[in-house]
Structures are given as C-alpha cells and as structure tokens.
Tab-separated table of C-alpha atoms and ligand atoms in Angstrom:
chain	number	residue	atom	x	y	z
A	1	UNK	CA	133.675	-24.856	181.119
A	2	UNK	CA	133.547	-21.570	179.292
A	3	UNK	CA	134.258	-18.149	180.762
A	4	UNK	CA	131.609	-15.623	181.881
A	5	UNK	CA	129.737	-13.669	179.196
A	6	UNK	CA	131.551	-10.473	178.305
A	7	UNK	CA	134.920	-11.942	179.289
A	8	UNK	CA	137.683	-9.975	177.599
A	9	UNK	CA	140.065	-11.864	175.320
A	10	UNK	CA	142.725	-9.750	173.718
A	11	UNK	CA	146.175	-8.281	173.608
A	12	UNK	CA	148.279	-5.700	175.415
A	13	UNK	CA	151.058	-3.440	174.209
A	14	UNK	CA	152.551	-0.126	175.275
A	15	UNK	CA	152.920	2.952	173.099
A	16	UNK	CA	156.633	3.313	173.825
A	17	UNK	CA	157.442	-0.229	172.745
A	18	UNK	CA	155.393	-0.220	169.543
A	19	UNK	CA	154.626	3.187	168.065
A	20	UNK	CA	158.122	4.420	167.182
A	21	UNK	CA	157.879	7.835	165.465
A	22	UNK	CA	159.498	9.252	168.570
A	23	UNK	CA	159.794	12.759	167.187
A	24	UNK	CA	156.756	12.785	164.901
A	25	UNK	CA	153.801	15.084	165.353
A	26	UNK	CA	155.441	17.279	167.951
A	27	UNK	CA	156.083	14.468	170.462
A	28	UNK	CA	158.647	15.164	173.177
A	29	UNK	CA	161.274	12.644	174.313
A	30	UNK	CA	160.060	10.232	176.989
A	31	UNK	CA	161.610	7.809	179.486
A	32	UNK	CA	161.770	4.856	177.097
A	33	UNK	CA	163.355	6.785	174.208
A	34	UNK	CA	166.755	6.770	175.913
A	35	UNK	CA	166.897	3.016	176.550
A	36	UNK	CA	169.751	1.569	174.512
A	37	UNK	CA	170.053	-1.875	172.931
A	38	UNK	CA	173.309	-3.441	174.080
A	39	UNK	CA	174.128	-6.903	172.699
A	40	UNK	CA	176.927	-7.404	175.225
A	41	UNK	CA	174.485	-7.391	178.151
A	42	UNK	CA	173.722	-10.735	179.784
A	43	UNK	CA	170.114	-11.685	178.909
A	44	UNK	CA	169.376	-12.082	182.627
A	45	UNK	CA	170.179	-8.404	183.288
A	46	UNK	CA	167.664	-5.613	182.979
A	47	UNK	CA	168.896	-2.284	181.609
A	48	UNK	CA	168.454	0.609	184.037
A	49	UNK	CA	169.138	4.326	184.067
A	50	UNK	CA	170.293	5.829	187.344
A	51	UNK	CA	171.943	9.150	186.487
A	52	UNK	CA	171.502	12.395	184.570
A	53	UNK	CA	174.796	11.662	182.747
A	54	UNK	CA	173.303	8.489	181.288
A	55	UNK	CA	170.253	10.416	180.091
A	56	UNK	CA	172.293	13.185	178.530
A	57	UNK	CA	174.696	10.717	176.910
A	58	UNK	CA	171.791	8.841	175.351
A	59	UNK	CA	170.259	12.008	173.926
A	60	UNK	CA	173.618	13.086	172.470
A	61	UNK	CA	174.499	9.614	171.126
A	62	UNK	CA	174.401	9.392	167.338
A	63	UNK	CA	175.859	5.870	167.008
A	64	UNK	CA	173.841	3.729	169.417
A	65	UNK	CA	170.643	1.796	168.731
A	66	UNK	CA	167.578	2.930	170.677
A	67	UNK	CA	164.888	0.518	169.444
A	68	UNK	CA	161.925	2.126	171.211
A	69	UNK	CA	162.423	5.267	169.138
A	70	UNK	CA	161.274	3.295	166.099
A	71	UNK	CA	159.352	0.414	167.715
A	72	UNK	CA	157.501	-1.491	165.003
A	73	UNK	CA	156.254	1.816	163.536
A	74	UNK	CA	152.783	1.132	164.906
A	75	UNK	CA	152.233	4.900	164.727
A	76	UNK	CA	151.895	4.471	160.972
A	77	UNK	CA	150.923	0.810	160.648
A	78	UNK	CA	148.213	0.522	163.327
A	79	UNK	CA	145.216	0.255	160.940
A	80	UNK	CA	146.506	-2.888	159.205
A	81	UNK	CA	148.006	-4.271	162.431
A	82	UNK	CA	144.687	-3.930	164.248
A	83	UNK	CA	142.809	-5.553	161.361
A	84	UNK	CA	145.172	-8.514	161.637
A	85	UNK	CA	144.831	-8.755	165.419
A	86	UNK	CA	141.041	-8.396	165.271
A	87	UNK	CA	141.121	-11.354	162.865
A	88	UNK	CA	141.726	-13.606	165.873
A	89	UNK	CA	138.187	-12.858	167.063
A	90	UNK	CA	139.396	-11.080	170.180
A	91	UNK	CA	137.327	-8.332	171.781
A	92	UNK	CA	139.817	-6.166	173.701
A	93	UNK	CA	143.091	-4.356	173.180
A	94	UNK	CA	145.253	-2.640	175.745
A	95	UNK	CA	147.635	0.115	174.792
A	96	UNK	CA	148.897	3.286	176.404
A	97	UNK	CA	148.656	6.901	175.474
A	98	UNK	CA	152.173	8.280	175.307
A	99	UNK	CA	151.981	11.249	177.686
A	100	UNK	CA	154.809	12.969	175.772
A	101	UNK	CA	152.719	13.028	172.572
A	102	UNK	CA	149.995	14.981	174.374
A	103	UNK	CA	152.225	17.190	176.534
A	104	UNK	CA	155.727	17.044	174.971
A	105	UNK	CA	157.417	18.558	178.054
A	106	UNK	CA	154.666	17.702	180.491
A	107	UNK	CA	154.193	21.212	181.890
A	108	UNK	CA	152.657	23.075	178.914
A	109	UNK	CA	149.377	24.899	179.473
A	110	UNK	CA	147.902	23.487	176.244
A	111	UNK	CA	148.051	19.980	174.745
A	112	UNK	CA	149.646	19.115	171.428
A	113	UNK	CA	146.801	18.814	168.865
A	114	UNK	CA	148.746	16.421	166.615
A	115	UNK	CA	149.224	13.989	169.489
A	116	UNK	CA	145.531	14.080	170.286
A	117	UNK	CA	144.639	13.571	166.617
A	118	UNK	CA	146.676	10.353	166.576
A	119	UNK	CA	144.858	8.885	169.586
A	120	UNK	CA	141.489	10.093	168.257
A	121	UNK	CA	142.060	7.938	165.187
A	122	UNK	CA	143.584	4.990	167.068
A	123	UNK	CA	140.744	4.725	169.598
A	124	UNK	CA	138.136	5.055	166.846
A	125	UNK	CA	139.863	2.303	164.890
A	126	UNK	CA	139.895	-0.012	167.926
A	127	UNK	CA	136.163	0.429	168.388
A	128	UNK	CA	135.537	0.026	164.662
A	129	UNK	CA	137.205	-3.405	164.601
A	130	UNK	CA	135.460	-4.583	167.781
A	131	UNK	CA	138.434	-4.330	170.151
A	132	UNK	CA	137.338	-2.647	173.382
A	133	UNK	CA	140.025	-0.143	174.347
A	134	UNK	CA	141.835	-0.686	177.642
A	135	UNK	CA	143.865	2.498	177.947
A	136	UNK	CA	146.904	2.929	180.180
A	137	UNK	CA	147.906	6.516	180.967
A	138	UNK	CA	151.414	5.830	182.236
A	139	UNK	CA	153.550	3.022	180.842
A	140	UNK	CA	157.171	4.320	180.944
A	141	UNK	CA	156.292	7.379	178.825
A	142	UNK	CA	156.802	10.317	181.153
A	143	UNK	CA	158.105	13.406	179.308
A	144	UNK	CA	161.840	13.674	180.017
A	145	UNK	CA	161.597	17.338	181.032
A	146	UNK	CA	159.538	16.257	184.051
A	147	UNK	CA	162.511	14.170	185.134
A	148	UNK	CA	165.365	16.551	184.377
A	149	UNK	CA	163.636	19.777	185.483
A	150	UNK	CA	161.166	18.603	188.134
A	151	UNK	CA	162.699	15.442	189.630
A	152	UNK	CA	160.045	12.977	188.471
A	153	UNK	CA	157.151	11.681	190.567
A	154	UNK	CA	158.830	12.610	193.872
A	155	UNK	CA	157.753	16.178	193.066
A	156	UNK	CA	154.096	16.803	193.840
A	157	UNK	CA	153.823	19.278	190.955
A	158	UNK	CA	154.132	16.304	188.592
A	159	UNK	CA	150.914	14.969	190.101
A	160	UNK	CA	149.147	18.174	189.024
A	161	UNK	CA	150.551	17.883	185.491
A	162	UNK	CA	149.439	14.264	185.290
A	163	UNK	CA	145.948	15.040	186.608
A	164	UNK	CA	145.535	17.667	183.922
A	165	UNK	CA	146.587	15.164	181.249
A	166	UNK	CA	144.288	12.481	182.688
A	167	UNK	CA	141.288	14.828	182.879
A	168	UNK	CA	141.850	15.884	179.290
A	169	UNK	CA	141.955	12.398	177.782
A	170	UNK	CA	139.155	10.943	179.914
A	171	UNK	CA	136.925	13.799	178.836
A	172	UNK	CA	137.963	13.509	175.190
A	173	UNK	CA	137.526	9.725	174.919
A	174	UNK	CA	134.532	9.407	177.220
A	175	UNK	CA	132.181	6.673	175.980
A	176	UNK	CA	134.896	5.071	173.853
A	177	UNK	CA	137.044	3.319	176.477
A	178	UNK	CA	136.132	0.193	178.466
A	179	UNK	CA	138.895	0.324	181.095
A	180	UNK	CA	140.992	3.302	182.152
A	181	UNK	CA	144.253	2.170	183.718
A	182	UNK	CA	146.259	4.886	185.452
A	183	UNK	CA	149.565	3.092	185.920
A	184	UNK	CA	151.256	0.065	184.483
A	185	UNK	CA	152.725	-2.077	187.288
A	186	UNK	CA	152.508	0.655	189.911
A	187	UNK	CA	154.662	-1.436	192.264
A	188	UNK	CA	157.659	-1.700	189.928
A	189	UNK	CA	158.988	1.739	190.841
A	190	UNK	CA	160.421	-0.076	193.851
A	191	UNK	CA	162.784	-2.011	191.536
A	192	UNK	CA	163.129	0.465	188.691
A	193	UNK	CA	162.738	4.019	190.018
A	194	UNK	CA	163.733	5.623	186.709
A	195	UNK	CA	161.391	3.798	184.367
A	196	UNK	CA	158.342	3.728	186.615
A	197	UNK	CA	158.783	6.874	188.728
A	198	UNK	CA	161.140	9.136	186.765
A	199	UNK	CA	163.693	9.227	189.617
A	200	UNK	CA	167.414	9.589	189.029
A	201	UNK	CA	168.751	7.483	191.845
A	202	UNK	CA	171.932	9.465	192.392
A	203	UNK	CA	169.991	12.712	192.892
A	204	UNK	CA	167.317	11.784	195.398
A	205	UNK	CA	168.991	11.321	198.772
A	206	UNK	CA	167.165	8.456	200.484
A	207	UNK	CA	166.022	6.205	197.663
A	208	UNK	CA	163.504	4.441	199.927
A	209	UNK	CA	161.874	7.719	200.887
A	210	UNK	CA	161.858	8.976	197.292
A	211	UNK	CA	160.315	5.767	195.947
A	212	UNK	CA	157.585	5.672	198.559
A	213	UNK	CA	156.767	9.382	198.203
A	214	UNK	CA	156.716	9.137	194.399
A	215	UNK	CA	154.506	6.036	194.533
A	216	UNK	CA	152.201	7.881	196.943
A	217	UNK	CA	151.803	10.589	194.306
A	218	UNK	CA	150.933	7.942	191.713
A	219	UNK	CA	148.375	6.427	194.089
A	220	UNK	CA	146.829	9.891	194.464
A	221	UNK	CA	146.807	10.243	190.681
A	222	UNK	CA	144.971	6.925	190.449
A	223	UNK	CA	142.379	8.135	192.977
A	224	UNK	CA	141.951	11.337	190.987
A	225	UNK	CA	141.516	9.270	187.817
A	226	UNK	CA	138.869	7.096	189.486
A	227	UNK	CA	136.977	10.220	190.580
A	228	UNK	CA	137.190	11.734	187.094
A	229	UNK	CA	136.072	8.561	185.330
A	230	UNK	CA	133.141	8.078	187.695
A	231	UNK	CA	132.038	11.638	187.018
A	232	UNK	CA	132.744	11.945	183.293
A	233	UNK	CA	132.634	8.423	181.880
A	234	UNK	CA	130.554	6.366	184.349
A	235	UNK	CA	130.136	3.275	182.173
A	236	UNK	CA	133.924	2.796	182.058
A	237	UNK	CA	135.991	1.211	184.843
A	238	UNK	CA	139.000	2.847	186.452
A	239	UNK	CA	142.015	1.444	188.269
A	240	UNK	CA	145.665	0.509	187.920
A	241	UNK	CA	147.893	-2.502	187.649
A	242	UNK	CA	150.533	-4.315	189.672
A	243	UNK	CA	153.201	-6.825	188.727
A	244	UNK	CA	152.171	-9.990	190.538
A	245	UNK	CA	155.189	-11.595	192.161
A	246	UNK	CA	153.813	-14.634	193.939
A	247	UNK	CA	156.590	-16.149	196.017
A	248	UNK	CA	157.458	-19.578	197.374
A	249	UNK	CA	159.581	-20.107	200.476
A	250	UNK	CA	163.033	-21.535	199.789
A	251	UNK	CA	162.378	-24.192	202.402
A	252	UNK	CA	159.977	-25.128	205.176
A	253	UNK	CA	162.156	-23.229	207.648
A	254	UNK	CA	159.824	-20.815	209.461
A	255	UNK	CA	162.253	-17.961	208.713
A	256	UNK	CA	161.885	-18.566	204.969
A	257	UNK	CA	158.093	-18.655	205.221
A	258	UNK	CA	158.146	-15.415	207.209
A	259	UNK	CA	160.314	-13.860	204.490
A	260	UNK	CA	157.602	-14.671	201.928
A	261	UNK	CA	155.013	-12.935	204.084
A	262	UNK	CA	157.193	-9.800	204.239
A	263	UNK	CA	157.878	-9.940	200.517
A	264	UNK	CA	154.122	-10.115	199.858
A	265	UNK	CA	153.568	-7.012	201.955
A	266	UNK	CA	155.990	-5.071	199.765
A	267	UNK	CA	154.544	-6.390	196.511
A	268	UNK	CA	150.934	-5.737	197.447
A	269	UNK	CA	151.028	-2.581	199.560
A	270	UNK	CA	150.254	-0.363	196.564
A	271	UNK	CA	147.413	-2.682	195.532
A	272	UNK	CA	146.092	-2.515	199.093
A	273	UNK	CA	145.864	1.261	198.742
A	274	UNK	CA	144.268	1.042	195.287
A	275	UNK	CA	141.626	-1.458	196.299
A	276	UNK	CA	141.089	-0.884	200.035
A	277	UNK	CA	141.699	2.866	200.030
A	278	UNK	CA	144.266	2.885	202.828
A	279	UNK	CA	147.828	1.889	203.568
A	280	UNK	CA	148.235	-1.476	205.309
A	281	UNK	CA	148.908	-1.596	209.051
A	282	UNK	CA	152.603	-2.441	208.817
A	283	UNK	CA	153.394	0.584	206.629
A	284	UNK	CA	153.544	3.416	209.210
A	285	UNK	CA	155.609	1.372	211.712
A	286	UNK	CA	158.009	0.459	208.889
A	287	UNK	CA	158.475	4.123	207.935
A	288	UNK	CA	158.957	5.159	211.575
A	289	UNK	CA	161.539	2.429	212.133
A	290	UNK	CA	163.496	3.429	209.019
A	291	UNK	CA	163.368	7.189	209.551
A	292	UNK	CA	161.189	7.718	206.478
A	293	UNK	CA	159.030	10.827	206.623
A	294	UNK	CA	156.362	10.869	203.944
A	295	UNK	CA	154.132	13.796	203.110
A	296	UNK	CA	150.695	12.197	203.357
A	297	UNK	CA	148.044	14.696	204.393
A	298	UNK	CA	144.601	14.017	205.833
A	299	UNK	CA	143.180	15.242	202.528
A	300	UNK	CA	145.329	12.656	200.715
A	301	UNK	CA	144.042	9.903	202.973
A	302	UNK	CA	140.454	11.004	202.317
A	303	UNK	CA	140.997	11.096	198.545
A	304	UNK	CA	142.379	7.544	198.620
A	305	UNK	CA	139.580	6.275	200.837
A	306	UNK	CA	136.832	7.824	198.741
A	307	UNK	CA	138.128	6.684	195.348
A	308	UNK	CA	139.012	3.023	195.432
A	309	UNK	CA	139.578	1.309	192.098
A	310	UNK	CA	136.815	-0.555	190.271
A	311	UNK	CA	139.150	-3.426	189.474
A	312	UNK	CA	142.735	-4.566	189.934
A	313	UNK	CA	144.859	-5.325	186.891
A	314	UNK	CA	147.864	-7.614	187.146
A	315	UNK	CA	150.651	-8.825	184.944
A	316	UNK	CA	151.705	-12.385	185.590
A	317	UNK	CA	154.871	-13.879	184.123
A	318	UNK	CA	156.857	-15.638	186.831
A	319	UNK	CA	156.893	-16.790	190.423
A	320	UNK	CA	159.923	-16.406	192.650
A	321	UNK	CA	161.625	-18.231	195.467
A	322	UNK	CA	162.533	-16.366	198.623
A	323	UNK	CA	164.736	-17.196	201.569
A	324	UNK	CA	165.249	-15.451	204.873
A	325	UNK	CA	168.329	-13.633	203.596
A	326	UNK	CA	166.523	-11.911	200.684
A	327	UNK	CA	167.031	-8.201	199.959
A	328	UNK	CA	164.007	-6.012	200.593
A	329	UNK	CA	162.725	-4.215	197.494
A	330	UNK	CA	161.833	-1.222	199.643
A	331	UNK	CA	165.386	-0.218	200.456
A	332	UNK	CA	167.241	-1.463	197.380
A	333	UNK	CA	166.828	-1.108	193.632
A	334	UNK	CA	167.442	-3.326	190.641
A	335	UNK	CA	165.457	-6.168	189.192
A	336	UNK	CA	167.993	-8.641	190.554
A	337	UNK	CA	166.288	-8.305	193.927
A	338	UNK	CA	163.464	-10.248	192.314
A	339	UNK	CA	165.629	-12.993	190.899
A	340	UNK	CA	166.102	-14.388	194.373
A	341	UNK	CA	166.599	-18.154	194.081
A	342	UNK	CA	165.972	-20.466	191.119
A	343	UNK	CA	163.102	-22.945	191.380
A	344	UNK	CA	164.446	-26.372	190.419
A	345	UNK	CA	160.954	-27.605	189.578
A	346	UNK	CA	160.288	-25.120	186.785
A	347	UNK	CA	161.636	-24.582	183.264
A	348	UNK	CA	163.071	-21.177	182.360
A	349	UNK	CA	163.160	-19.027	179.262
A	350	UNK	CA	166.475	-17.859	177.838
A	351	UNK	CA	166.024	-14.732	179.947
A	352	UNK	CA	165.673	-16.776	183.125
A	353	UNK	CA	161.910	-16.214	183.479
A	354	UNK	CA	160.539	-19.371	185.073
A	355	UNK	CA	157.373	-20.772	183.509
A	356	UNK	CA	154.756	-21.596	186.108
A	357	UNK	CA	151.076	-21.984	185.146
A	358	UNK	CA	150.229	-23.518	188.533
A	359	UNK	CA	151.695	-20.382	190.084
A	360	UNK	CA	149.166	-18.425	188.018
A	361	UNK	CA	146.278	-20.359	189.603
A	362	UNK	CA	147.847	-19.767	193.011
A	363	UNK	CA	148.297	-16.045	192.316
A	364	UNK	CA	144.631	-15.670	191.345
A	365	UNK	CA	143.367	-17.590	194.378
A	366	UNK	CA	145.508	-15.452	196.677
A	367	UNK	CA	144.267	-12.227	195.085
A	368	UNK	CA	140.653	-13.325	195.501
A	369	UNK	CA	141.306	-13.945	199.199
A	370	UNK	CA	143.132	-10.664	199.653
A	371	UNK	CA	140.598	-8.533	197.751
A	372	UNK	CA	137.239	-10.340	197.937
A	373	UNK	CA	134.874	-9.495	195.086
A	374	UNK	CA	137.284	-7.196	193.264
A	375	UNK	CA	137.414	-8.033	189.531
A	376	UNK	CA	140.911	-9.060	188.438
A	377	UNK	CA	141.940	-8.093	184.916
A	378	UNK	CA	144.870	-10.060	183.534
A	379	UNK	CA	146.495	-7.134	181.769
A	380	UNK	CA	149.590	-9.093	180.695
A	381	UNK	CA	150.693	-12.698	180.383
A	382	UNK	CA	152.784	-14.183	177.605
A	383	UNK	CA	155.986	-15.837	176.507
A	384	UNK	CA	159.062	-13.980	175.279
A	385	UNK	CA	161.137	-16.150	172.977
A	386	UNK	CA	163.369	-16.125	169.919
A	387	UNK	CA	161.162	-17.161	167.008
A	388	UNK	CA	162.556	-18.572	163.800
A	389	UNK	CA	161.111	-17.890	160.378
A	390	UNK	CA	161.010	-21.365	158.860
A	391	UNK	CA	161.839	-22.310	155.278
A	392	UNK	CA	158.089	-22.659	154.617
A	393	UNK	CA	157.640	-18.988	155.477
A	394	UNK	CA	155.879	-19.756	158.788
A	395	UNK	CA	156.779	-19.525	162.450
A	396	UNK	CA	156.069	-22.788	164.258
A	397	UNK	CA	155.837	-21.527	167.819
A	398	UNK	CA	154.333	-24.562	169.534
A	399	UNK	CA	156.034	-23.446	172.760
A	400	UNK	CA	153.883	-20.283	172.769
A	401	UNK	CA	150.683	-22.228	172.097
A	402	UNK	CA	151.577	-24.545	174.964
A	403	UNK	CA	152.348	-21.626	177.269
A	404	UNK	CA	149.030	-19.893	176.570
A	405	UNK	CA	147.072	-23.158	176.776
A	406	UNK	CA	148.556	-23.979	180.187
A	407	UNK	CA	147.936	-20.483	181.554
A	408	UNK	CA	144.358	-20.336	180.246
A	409	UNK	CA	143.760	-23.734	181.877
A	410	UNK	CA	145.127	-22.406	185.178
A	411	UNK	CA	142.911	-19.341	184.898
A	412	UNK	CA	139.902	-21.582	184.166
A	413	UNK	CA	140.581	-23.549	187.351
A	414	UNK	CA	140.731	-20.308	189.313
A	415	UNK	CA	137.465	-19.050	187.787
A	416	UNK	CA	135.821	-22.409	188.583
A	417	UNK	CA	136.839	-21.820	192.218
A	418	UNK	CA	135.038	-18.487	192.254
A	419	UNK	CA	137.756	-16.018	191.314
A	420	UNK	CA	136.287	-12.989	189.539
A	421	UNK	CA	138.489	-12.621	186.442
A	422	UNK	CA	137.359	-9.937	184.003
A	423	UNK	CA	139.622	-10.745	181.077
A	424	UNK	CA	142.868	-12.110	179.743
A	425	UNK	CA	145.111	-9.875	177.639
A	426	UNK	CA	148.127	-11.543	176.097
A	427	UNK	CA	151.365	-9.639	175.926
A	428	UNK	CA	151.783	-8.596	173.170
A	429	UNK	CA	149.643	-9.918	170.265
A	430	UNK	CA	152.128	-8.562	167.772
A	431	UNK	CA	155.932	-8.540	168.248
A	432	UNK	CA	157.189	-5.259	169.732
A	433	UNK	CA	160.337	-4.091	171.553
A	434	UNK	CA	161.161	-5.678	174.917
A	435	UNK	CA	160.785	-3.326	177.876
A	436	UNK	CA	163.640	-4.765	179.891
A	437	UNK	CA	166.209	-5.755	177.273
A	438	UNK	CA	165.354	-3.353	174.415
A	439	UNK	CA	165.484	-6.281	171.996
A	440	UNK	CA	163.069	-6.868	169.144
A	441	UNK	CA	164.117	-10.504	169.035
A	442	UNK	CA	162.570	-11.190	172.433
A	443	UNK	CA	159.210	-11.804	170.803
A	444	UNK	CA	155.815	-12.200	172.459
A	445	UNK	CA	153.426	-11.848	169.514
A	446	UNK	CA	151.016	-14.127	167.671
A	447	UNK	CA	152.017	-11.957	164.705
A	448	UNK	CA	155.679	-11.925	163.705
A	449	UNK	CA	157.248	-8.622	162.675
A	450	UNK	CA	160.210	-9.071	160.363
A	451	UNK	CA	162.645	-6.690	162.073
A	452	UNK	CA	165.824	-7.517	163.990
A	453	UNK	CA	167.298	-5.845	167.057
A	454	UNK	CA	168.897	-3.126	164.965
A	455	UNK	CA	165.728	-2.432	163.021
A	456	UNK	CA	166.806	-4.217	159.837
A	457	UNK	CA	164.261	-6.268	157.896
A	458	UNK	CA	161.151	-5.970	155.756
A	459	UNK	CA	158.804	-5.175	158.690
A	460	UNK	CA	156.396	-7.658	157.086
A	461	UNK	CA	153.717	-9.003	159.444
A	462	UNK	CA	153.338	-12.813	159.448
A	463	UNK	CA	150.805	-14.694	161.607
A	464	UNK	CA	152.535	-17.435	163.606
A	465	UNK	CA	151.040	-20.884	164.265
A	466	UNK	CA	149.905	-19.598	167.673
A	467	UNK	CA	147.702	-17.047	165.847
A	468	UNK	CA	145.363	-19.838	164.733
A	469	UNK	CA	145.377	-21.336	168.203
A	470	UNK	CA	144.454	-18.077	169.933
A	471	UNK	CA	141.682	-17.456	167.414
A	472	UNK	CA	140.089	-20.712	168.570
A	473	UNK	CA	140.428	-19.667	172.214
A	474	UNK	CA	138.961	-16.194	171.698
A	475	UNK	CA	136.109	-17.204	169.421
A	476	UNK	CA	134.996	-20.039	171.725
A	477	UNK	CA	135.175	-17.845	174.874
A	478	UNK	CA	137.946	-20.071	176.167
A	479	UNK	CA	136.150	-23.391	175.676
A	480	UNK	CA	138.749	-24.445	173.149
A	481	UNK	CA	142.053	-24.383	174.981
B	1	LIG	C1	155.816	-6.033	181.800
B	1	LIG	C2	155.783	-4.645	181.208
B	1	LIG	O1	156.501	-6.013	182.981
B	1	LIG	O2	156.484	-7.016	181.085
B	1	LIG	C3	155.886	-4.597	179.689
B	1	LIG	O3	154.615	-3.970	181.618
B	1	LIG	C4	156.918	-5.594	179.236
B	1	LIG	O4	156.160	-3.279	179.294
B	1	LIG	C5	156.503	-6.986	179.661
B	1	LIG	O5	157.190	-5.546	177.870
B	1	LIG	C6	157.435	-8.081	179.197
B	1	LIG	O6	158.728	-7.762	179.593
B	1	LIG	P1	159.943	-7.664	178.591
B	1	LIG	O7	160.988	-6.976	179.363
B	1	LIG	O8	160.284	-9.058	178.255
B	1	LIG	O9	159.471	-6.865	177.416
C-alpha cells in the first residue's frame, strides 16, 4: 500500500538547534542560547534551567560550551544543506523562525530587518528545491528579555508581543508556507516550564498555576494564529503540536489502568483545546480542587471556540509505563516524571528512550478516536544515536534504517485502518544539537555533520547509509519501506 497523494515526506529541525550565529544580524539571546553542554551529566537526565542566577551565570560564562550558539552553522550553510536534503526526493521541511532574530528583545515596536532578510531567503530556498515549508513560530526561541523583564508566558503582555510577531511573519510569507505551526510540543511546558514557557520556577509562586496560565496564553496565541492564517493565507493550514506520550499500565490492577487514564488527560488537555476549542470537563473541577485560579475570560473562551486548529501535529519517540503511584505532571516539573517505569519488552537507546513502533500505531489509532477526522501531522520521529565514521568514510547506520522502516510500517498500518495522517517528518534529516542534552553526538540525521560536542571538526556533510534508504521511501511515496 502506498500513502495518499500529497502525503508529506520530509525532515524537521529547529532554528535554535541548527542555525548557530547566535549574535549575527542583530539577533537577541534566546532561551536555548544559555543551555550548557555538560559531559558529567548522566545521559538519562535532561538539562533544565530553573532560576535567574543560572541564566545570568550562563550569559557571563566565558569558559563553558553552549552548543546551540553555534549549532551546525545552518545560518550560513543552509543552501548546500537543503540541496543535499532535497536530494532524498522529499517534499517537506519543518523548521522554526527564531523569534529573537525578528524581535531581539521581543517588545520592540519594529522588527529587525536583517532577521527578516534571513528567513526571506531561507523560505524562498525551501520552495525552490521543492521542500514545502512547515514553519514553527515557537520552538524554545523566546527572546530572553521576555523572561527576565516580563516573566515569560505567564504574563499576558507576552501574548500581545507574540501575536504581533505572528501577524508579521504570516503576512510576509503568505503563499509560501504549507503549514503554520504556532508551538512546538505545547504540552511540554508542564515538564519544562523554562524551555517551553519561559518561566523561572523559583519566581512564580504556584508552579501549577503559572504553567496552566502560561499554557492558556499559548493556546490563545494559537487561536489568534489560526484566525490570522485563515484571513491572510487561506491555502495554508494552521495549528500546533503536542508531544505524544502514549502510556501503558504497569499492571492489570485497576488502579494502574486508572492512572493511565489520568495521565492521558494531562497529556492531551492542550490538544483538546486546540482541536475541540474548549477545555475538557475534568479541567475546571481539577483547578477548583487544587485552589488554582486561572484568568480565562468569556472572550478567551470564544476565541478558542471559534478558531480550532486545521490539524494536530505530534512528535512521537517513546511510550511510557505508568503505575498508580506516578507523579502528576500538572503539579511537578522535570522530565523524570515521564520516565515512570521501564518497559521490559522494549529496547532502549543509550539515553533510555524506549523504541516502540507498535506504540506508534497505537498512538495514531487513539488520536483518530479522540479527534475524529482531524489530520495528524507527524512533525517529529527519529532515532538519536552515536554514529561512527567508518574507515571507508561512510556511516553504516543500519539501526536508523531499521527504526524508520519499523515506524513507517506502523504508520502504514494506522493509515490502512483509516487514520488521517498528513505527513511524516523525520527528526532531523541532518545532524544538529540535541534539545535535551545539548550534545552534537546525539545524532538523528540522514546526513552526518563532522562536528563533536565541543564544536571541533571539519563540519563536512556526509550522507549516511540511511540517506539512500530514506530516498527510496520518499520517492516511492512510502511503498518502498
Ligand atoms: C523533541 C523536540 O521533543 O525532541 C526537539 O521538539 C528535540 O527539539 C527532539 O530535538 C529530540 O530530542 P533530543 O533531546 O534528543 O534532541
């Protein structure tokens, strides 16, 4: 079976993990620029920022390695990189606009023309090589001044700044973008309030209240984006993305199964708002029970109801195992709340990410049941691994080929059962910097970039064995997999 006509096959990256050039062309510092590479950290841990001191120390640090500041220098190398990626016969490419290139502080009355000029050229290049742009507006690139001077997304003024930025770029790139995506993994602010919401945990009082209020503002921003796109760029689609975290019960004990149901509510509540236009029924009672008072006006509710997303994007990497004694992600922070319990039936990567293609089929079937008819865009799926440059000058990454083959097969089974999947974008096409560990050696690409964690190397681009495999998948519309 092949996939529907017009199915998107391509790649996904984020500006902050690839572009580098963190101070070029008038760009301001953003969230990701202060994330430090630390070789002493256990690979299972995810680096987090929780305080203003950490931010200030990072900005003042002249010794440490901050890999996202240099990325893979995609800011300068994108023309050749995109030629190489287009050579796989793909038809789509997801990247983000770095908000801090357009508004270096976030609150300026006028945009930075040099930042706009960069994205003018990048988006034109994507279209020229036949890669339909899927453009994320917020992927861990909030200008730092909006965090240190405004308190991040908990402050409603930030919503106004974001809307102005969104209106500007939608208008400017109207007719050139296939999918507008407001937020990367809009539900991950629950685990990582700094990176996704710009909150400094030790300054916000009730973290649960701050996370939910800040996420509400992002949901409003998504609704505003949908309205703008429908008005200005009606042939494009608008929406946002969640991290899918399909869960299995730790046992057949009813309490464990109930825990999975509650975990699903937390994972999907933001998607419920995006796609259904209203908060789910359990949400208000939960807030009342926990003394959480959110500012959600009638006008907010109307905006959400009137501007539901055209599609739902997901990233899918892992499934998790949950028991009755799990920690809720609503009232705690840290990615460890996701780790939950290991699944003895699944292999794991070095970083403890369990590989589960059948879980991918399950995730897609569940989404189709939860949101009937809503197109699902796979905005990220891929394998992070340490690749070795062999003596023959090649990278023999059979494990990546196998991973993609098994996940495409799972997706095919879901499509055959009626799930409306719009496309499959592999994270990350070309090696970039890891979001969670700030390593360059946690590689996801079909194209190897000869740089190590500290940025040493030739930066030469070398197609891996999986490059040839994915070319066969993309050019045959998934028949060959
Ligand atoms: C997703 C993020 O959660 O996972 C990406 O949207 C990230 O930014 C990707 O890179 C893979 O995670 P990591 O931490 O291995 O880079």
